mmCIF file of C-alpha atoms in Angstrom:
data_model
loop_
_atom_site.group_PDB
_atom_site.id
_atom_site.type_symbol
_atom_site.label_atom_id
_atom_site.label_comp_id
_atom_site.label_asym_id
_atom_site.label_seq_id
_atom_site.Cartn_x
_atom_site.Cartn_y
_atom_site.Cartn_z
ATOM 1 C CA LEU X 35 3.785 5.410 3.356
ATOM 2 C CA CYS X 36 3.166 1.749 2.495
ATOM 3 C CA LEU X 37 -0.428 0.513 2.513
ATOM 4 C CA GLN X 38 -1.754 -3.031 2.309
ATOM 5 C CA GLU X 39 -5.173 -4.638 1.860
ATOM 6 C CA THR X 40 -6.638 -1.509 0.295
ATOM 7 C CA LYS X 41 -9.482 -3.545 -1.252
ATOM 8 C CA LEU X 42 -9.786 -1.050 -4.099
ATOM 9 C CA SER X 43 -9.473 -1.086 -7.847
ATOM 10 C CA ASP X 44 -6.837 1.223 -9.279
ATOM 11 C CA ASP X 45 -9.566 3.555 -10.525
ATOM 12 C CA ALA X 46 -11.082 3.809 -7.043
ATOM 13 C CA PHE X 47 -7.826 4.596 -5.259
ATOM 14 C CA PRO X 48 -7.979 8.231 -3.965
ATOM 15 C CA ARG X 49 -4.913 9.443 -5.840
ATOM 16 C CA GLU X 50 -6.153 13.057 -5.919
ATOM 17 C CA LEU X 51 -6.570 13.090 -2.143
ATOM 18 C CA PHE X 52 -2.944 12.085 -1.690
ATOM 19 C CA GLU X 53 -1.820 14.625 -4.280
ATOM 20 C CA SER X 54 -3.664 17.391 -2.428
ATOM 21 C CA ARG X 55 -1.498 16.580 0.591
ATOM 22 C CA GLY X 56 1.737 16.548 -1.361
ATOM 23 C CA TYR X 57 2.067 12.814 -1.969
ATOM 24 C CA ALA X 58 2.785 11.051 -5.216
ATOM 25 C CA SER X 59 1.335 7.544 -5.170
ATOM 26 C CA VAL X 60 1.164 4.206 -6.926
ATOM 27 C CA HIS X 61 -1.536 1.612 -6.315
ATOM 28 C CA HIS X 62 -1.810 -2.010 -7.400
ATOM 29 C CA GLY X 63 -5.317 -3.268 -6.722
ATOM 30 C CA GLN X 64 -7.957 -5.755 -7.762
ATOM 31 C CA GLY X 65 -11.162 -4.472 -6.240
ATOM 32 C CA ARG X 66 -12.675 -6.248 -3.249
ATOM 33 C CA TRP X 67 -9.551 -8.131 -2.202
ATOM 34 C CA ASN X 68 -5.889 -7.455 -1.447
ATOM 35 C CA GLY X 69 -4.379 -4.279 -2.913
ATOM 36 C CA VAL X 70 -1.136 -2.443 -2.065
ATOM 37 C CA ALA X 71 0.050 1.129 -2.436
ATOM 38 C CA ILE X 72 2.967 3.477 -1.837
ATOM 39 C CA ALA X 73 2.598 7.210 -1.197
ATOM 40 C CA SER X 74 5.667 9.464 -1.054
ATOM 41 C CA ARG X 75 6.510 13.105 -0.457
ATOM 42 C CA VAL X 76 10.129 12.634 -1.580
ATOM 43 C CA GLY X 77 9.431 11.587 -5.154
ATOM 44 C CA LEU X 78 8.142 8.397 -6.714
ATOM 45 C CA GLU X 79 9.864 6.851 -9.726
ATOM 46 C CA ASP X 80 9.961 3.561 -11.645
ATOM 47 C CA PRO X 81 6.759 2.031 -10.231
ATOM 48 C CA VAL X 82 6.323 -1.706 -10.809
ATOM 49 C CA SER X 83 3.239 -3.749 -9.928
ATOM 50 C CA GLY X 84 3.779 -7.339 -8.881
ATOM 51 C CA PHE X 85 7.073 -9.181 -8.911
ATOM 52 C CA GLY X 86 8.340 -7.609 -12.113
ATOM 53 C CA ASP X 87 9.951 -10.867 -13.206
ATOM 54 C CA GLU X 88 9.458 -12.967 -16.344
ATOM 55 C CA ALA X 89 7.013 -15.420 -14.768
ATOM 56 C CA PRO X 90 3.222 -15.193 -15.167
ATOM 57 C CA PRO X 91 1.686 -12.403 -13.068
ATOM 58 C CA ASP X 92 0.655 -13.114 -9.505
ATOM 59 C CA PRO X 93 -3.142 -13.604 -9.518
ATOM 60 C CA ASP X 94 -3.377 -11.402 -6.403
ATOM 61 C CA ALA X 95 -2.416 -7.728 -6.029
ATOM 62 C CA ARG X 96 0.108 -8.154 -3.241
ATOM 63 C CA LEU X 97 3.269 -6.291 -4.213
ATOM 64 C CA VAL X 98 4.145 -2.879 -5.612
ATOM 65 C CA TRP X 99 7.550 -1.185 -5.995
ATOM 66 C CA ALA X 100 8.766 2.374 -6.438
ATOM 67 C CA THR X 101 11.912 4.403 -5.856
ATOM 68 C CA CYS X 102 11.352 7.181 -3.321
ATOM 69 C CA GLY X 103 14.071 9.555 -2.223
ATOM 70 C CA GLY X 104 16.752 7.262 -3.610
ATOM 71 C CA ILE X 105 15.464 4.153 -1.807
ATOM 72 C CA ARG X 106 13.782 1.276 -3.597
ATOM 73 C CA ILE X 107 10.546 0.617 -1.697
ATOM 74 C CA ALA X 108 8.239 -2.384 -1.856
ATOM 75 C CA SER X 109 4.834 -2.466 -0.194
ATOM 76 C CA ALA X 110 4.048 -6.137 0.412
ATOM 77 C CA TYR X 111 0.963 -8.040 1.509
ATOM 78 C CA VAL X 112 2.204 -11.591 1.979
ATOM 79 C CA PRO X 113 -0.458 -14.311 1.636
ATOM 80 C CA ASN X 114 -2.059 -15.383 4.908
ATOM 81 C CA GLY X 115 -1.745 -19.119 4.344
ATOM 82 C CA ARG X 116 -5.063 -19.923 6.086
ATOM 83 C CA ALA X 117 -4.094 -23.410 7.336
ATOM 84 C CA LEU X 118 -1.096 -25.701 7.009
ATOM 85 C CA ASP X 119 -3.059 -28.155 4.858
ATOM 86 C CA ASP X 120 -4.590 -25.460 2.635
ATOM 87 C CA ASP X 121 -3.474 -24.744 -0.932
ATOM 88 C CA HIS X 122 -3.124 -21.104 0.125
ATOM 89 C CA TYR X 123 -0.315 -22.153 2.487
ATOM 90 C CA ARG X 124 1.661 -23.616 -0.433
ATOM 91 C CA TYR X 125 0.921 -20.421 -2.375
ATOM 92 C CA LYS X 126 2.351 -18.437 0.547
ATOM 93 C CA LEU X 127 5.587 -20.412 0.583
ATOM 94 C CA ASP X 128 5.895 -20.191 -3.207
ATOM 95 C CA TRP X 129 5.210 -16.451 -3.033
ATOM 96 C CA LEU X 130 8.010 -15.936 -0.517
ATOM 97 C CA ALA X 131 10.410 -18.034 -2.582
ATOM 98 C CA ARG X 132 9.547 -15.967 -5.647
ATOM 99 C CA LEU X 133 10.230 -12.749 -3.725
ATOM 100 C CA ARG X 134 13.662 -14.038 -2.757
ATOM 101 C CA ALA X 135 14.379 -14.970 -6.389
ATOM 102 C CA VAL X 136 13.456 -11.437 -7.480
ATOM 103 C CA LEU X 137 15.858 -10.002 -4.918
ATOM 104 C CA GLU X 138 18.632 -12.298 -6.103
ATOM 105 C CA THR X 139 18.187 -11.489 -9.787
ATOM 106 C CA ARG X 140 17.249 -7.790 -9.758
ATOM 107 C CA TYR X 141 18.866 -6.262 -6.690
ATOM 108 C CA ALA X 142 21.971 -6.404 -4.518
ATOM 109 C CA PRO X 143 22.259 -6.219 -0.712
ATOM 110 C CA SER X 144 24.312 -3.060 -1.202
ATOM 111 C CA ASP X 145 21.279 -1.319 -2.765
ATOM 112 C CA PRO X 146 19.202 0.933 -0.479
ATOM 113 C CA LEU X 147 16.015 -1.119 -0.346
ATOM 114 C CA VAL X 148 12.985 -1.532 1.932
ATOM 115 C CA ILE X 149 10.259 -4.186 1.883
ATOM 116 C CA ALA X 150 7.536 -3.066 4.276
ATOM 117 C CA GLY X 151 4.121 -4.421 5.012
ATOM 118 C CA ASP X 152 2.008 -7.234 6.343
ATOM 119 C CA TRP X 153 4.249 -10.284 6.177
ATOM 120 C CA ASN X 154 1.763 -12.564 7.961
ATOM 121 C CA ILE X 155 4.713 -14.192 9.739
ATOM 122 C CA ALA X 156 5.771 -13.732 13.366
ATOM 123 C CA PRO X 157 9.574 -14.045 13.054
ATOM 124 C CA ASP X 158 10.117 -15.797 16.412
ATOM 125 C CA ASP X 159 8.364 -16.652 19.651
ATOM 126 C CA ARG X 160 8.949 -13.171 21.092
ATOM 127 C CA ASP X 161 6.483 -11.958 18.475
ATOM 128 C CA VAL X 162 3.396 -13.889 19.661
ATOM 129 C CA TRP X 163 1.549 -13.614 22.941
ATOM 130 C CA ASP X 164 1.605 -17.368 23.619
ATOM 131 C CA PRO X 165 3.541 -19.644 21.243
ATOM 132 C CA SER X 166 1.641 -22.696 22.453
ATOM 133 C CA GLN X 167 -1.573 -21.231 21.022
ATOM 134 C CA PHE X 168 -0.091 -21.358 17.523
ATOM 135 C CA ASP X 169 1.033 -24.991 17.366
ATOM 136 C CA GLY X 170 -0.051 -26.406 14.023
ATOM 137 C CA ALA X 171 -1.159 -22.999 12.754
ATOM 138 C CA THR X 172 0.051 -20.533 10.178
ATOM 139 C CA HIS X 173 2.148 -17.431 10.919
ATOM 140 C CA THR X 174 4.540 -19.303 13.209
ATOM 141 C CA SER X 175 5.201 -22.578 11.352
ATOM 142 C CA ASP X 176 8.802 -23.565 10.697
ATOM 143 C CA PRO X 177 8.527 -23.423 6.868
ATOM 144 C CA GLU X 178 7.160 -19.853 6.988
ATOM 145 C CA ARG X 179 9.837 -18.691 9.383
ATOM 146 C CA GLU X 180 12.514 -20.433 7.354
ATOM 147 C CA ALA X 181 11.254 -18.691 4.188
ATOM 148 C CA LEU X 182 11.486 -15.334 5.952
ATOM 149 C CA ARG X 183 14.986 -16.139 7.233
ATOM 150 C CA ALA X 184 16.040 -17.073 3.702
ATOM 151 C CA ILE X 185 14.895 -13.649 2.475
ATOM 152 C CA GLN X 186 16.711 -11.968 5.353
ATOM 153 C CA ALA X 187 19.842 -14.005 4.631
ATOM 154 C CA TRP X 188 19.937 -12.431 1.175
ATOM 155 C CA GLY X 189 20.652 -9.126 2.911
ATOM 156 C CA LEU X 190 17.638 -7.749 4.775
ATOM 157 C CA ASP X 191 17.359 -6.772 8.413
ATOM 158 C CA ASP X 192 14.306 -6.281 10.632
ATOM 159 C CA ALA X 193 14.448 -2.524 11.304
ATOM 160 C CA PHE X 194 12.246 -2.779 14.389
ATOM 161 C CA ARG X 195 14.437 -5.433 15.978
ATOM 162 C CA ARG X 196 17.498 -3.218 15.548
ATOM 163 C CA GLN X 197 15.870 -0.933 18.126
ATOM 164 C CA HIS X 198 13.854 -3.316 20.315
ATOM 165 C CA ASP X 199 14.876 -6.734 21.621
ATOM 166 C CA GLU X 200 12.084 -7.355 24.090
ATOM 167 C CA ALA X 201 9.105 -9.662 23.701
ATOM 168 C CA GLY X 202 5.476 -8.627 23.901
ATOM 169 C CA ILE X 203 5.412 -5.815 21.338
ATOM 170 C CA TYR X 204 2.786 -6.527 18.687
ATOM 171 C CA SER X 205 1.370 -4.978 15.529
ATOM 172 C CA TRP X 206 -1.785 -7.094 15.100
ATOM 173 C CA TRP X 207 -4.608 -8.127 17.415
ATOM 174 C CA ASP X 208 -7.680 -10.167 16.538
ATOM 175 C CA TYR X 209 -10.954 -8.266 16.742
ATOM 176 C CA ARG X 210 -12.488 -11.116 18.723
ATOM 177 C CA GLY X 211 -12.285 -11.952 22.414
ATOM 178 C CA GLY X 212 -10.917 -8.614 23.568
ATOM 179 C CA SER X 213 -7.517 -9.578 22.212
ATOM 180 C CA PHE X 214 -6.202 -6.020 22.098
ATOM 181 C CA HIS X 215 -7.026 -5.227 25.721
ATOM 182 C CA ARG X 216 -5.733 -8.620 26.848
ATOM 183 C CA ARG X 217 -2.484 -8.021 24.919
ATOM 184 C CA HIS X 218 -3.026 -11.168 22.866
ATOM 185 C CA GLY X 219 -1.250 -10.065 19.702
ATOM 186 C CA MET X 220 1.375 -10.844 17.113
ATOM 187 C CA ARG X 221 4.117 -8.833 15.432
ATOM 188 C CA ILE X 222 3.587 -9.658 11.770
ATOM 189 C CA ASP X 223 4.051 -6.225 10.174
ATOM 190 C CA LEU X 224 7.719 -5.856 9.313
ATOM 191 C CA VAL X 225 10.013 -3.268 7.762
ATOM 192 C CA GLU X 226 12.864 -5.232 6.216
ATOM 193 C CA VAL X 227 15.822 -3.126 5.081
ATOM 194 C CA THR X 228 19.214 -3.556 3.463
ATOM 195 C CA LYS X 229 22.344 -2.358 5.261
ATOM 196 C CA PRO X 230 22.509 1.099 3.617
ATOM 197 C CA VAL X 231 19.048 1.783 5.083
ATOM 198 C CA ALA X 232 19.590 -0.111 8.347
ATOM 199 C CA ASP X 233 22.583 2.083 9.155
ATOM 200 C CA ARG X 234 20.314 5.149 8.950
ATOM 201 C CA VAL X 235 17.534 3.901 11.260
ATOM 202 C CA ASP X 236 17.276 6.359 14.164
ATOM 203 C CA TYR X 237 14.229 4.808 15.767
ATOM 204 C CA ALA X 238 11.397 2.392 15.137
ATOM 205 C CA VAL X 239 8.019 2.271 16.836
ATOM 206 C CA ILE X 240 4.652 0.516 16.535
ATOM 207 C CA ASP X 241 1.861 3.051 17.009
ATOM 208 C CA ARG X 242 -0.343 1.004 19.315
ATOM 209 C CA ASP X 243 -2.601 4.010 19.930
ATOM 210 C CA ALA X 244 -3.810 3.797 16.335
ATOM 211 C CA ARG X 245 -5.499 0.510 17.268
ATOM 212 C CA LYS X 246 -7.665 2.275 19.855
ATOM 213 C CA GLY X 247 -9.721 4.494 17.557
ATOM 214 C CA GLU X 248 -13.236 4.077 16.274
ATOM 215 C CA ARG X 249 -13.492 1.173 13.795
ATOM 216 C CA PRO X 250 -9.697 0.737 13.701
ATOM 217 C CA SER X 251 -7.735 -1.657 11.579
ATOM 218 C CA ASP X 252 -6.680 -4.829 13.370
ATOM 219 C CA HIS X 253 -3.109 -3.786 12.477
ATOM 220 C CA ALA X 254 -1.140 -0.889 13.966
ATOM 221 C CA PRO X 255 1.288 1.209 11.887
ATOM 222 C CA VAL X 256 4.996 0.422 12.082
ATOM 223 C CA ILE X 257 7.063 3.593 11.772
ATOM 224 C CA ILE X 258 10.792 3.968 11.183
ATOM 225 C CA ASP X 259 12.754 7.207 11.039
ATOM 226 C CA LEU X 260 15.912 7.532 8.952
ATOM 227 C CA ALA X 261 18.802 9.874 9.570
ATOM 228 C CA GLU X 262 19.741 12.305 6.811
ATOM 229 C CA VAL X 263 22.614 11.294 4.549
#
């Protein structure tokens, strides 16, 4: 289970609650903002907060790694970007480039590896309700999509797209304007996997019903199921 935007300090993360349900967990948080976690019932080893490279730490808590059941897992909360002329947009592109560099230096495409979470990028026009509404905006800009494609070119595959080719399936809907009921959404929550994991994907689904509850998240869970090895 990969969680993003927990908005908790590490001390406030409910580790004991997860343990009572059979989950080991790791959390990388900073209090009111950001925060990522992994919870696992198949073991949790070698946790790493952040990029784990030699560069200065990321000022935001956006990435945490652990090995679970023989698969290296990363829970990622990619920067939003805010606007194309905002410094946060440059931070987003730099963040994605740094993630690719970590993959190139620390891992191999033959490793069983998953990077799951809120990527804040709709990979192509199938993944937004109306591409014309996003001209000049983040999440669909060419540099963001190119940065995602560069990471995928290293050796990652969109697990959901291995199962579903059609447009109009989303994982995020704005709270405003009745977006959910009008089906005005985006697919920005991705499970990116290397080939050893991709070959085991039996099915992938976005749990749209989770968006219907009382005070729901604006995101819906993305679920993949892996065949036994």
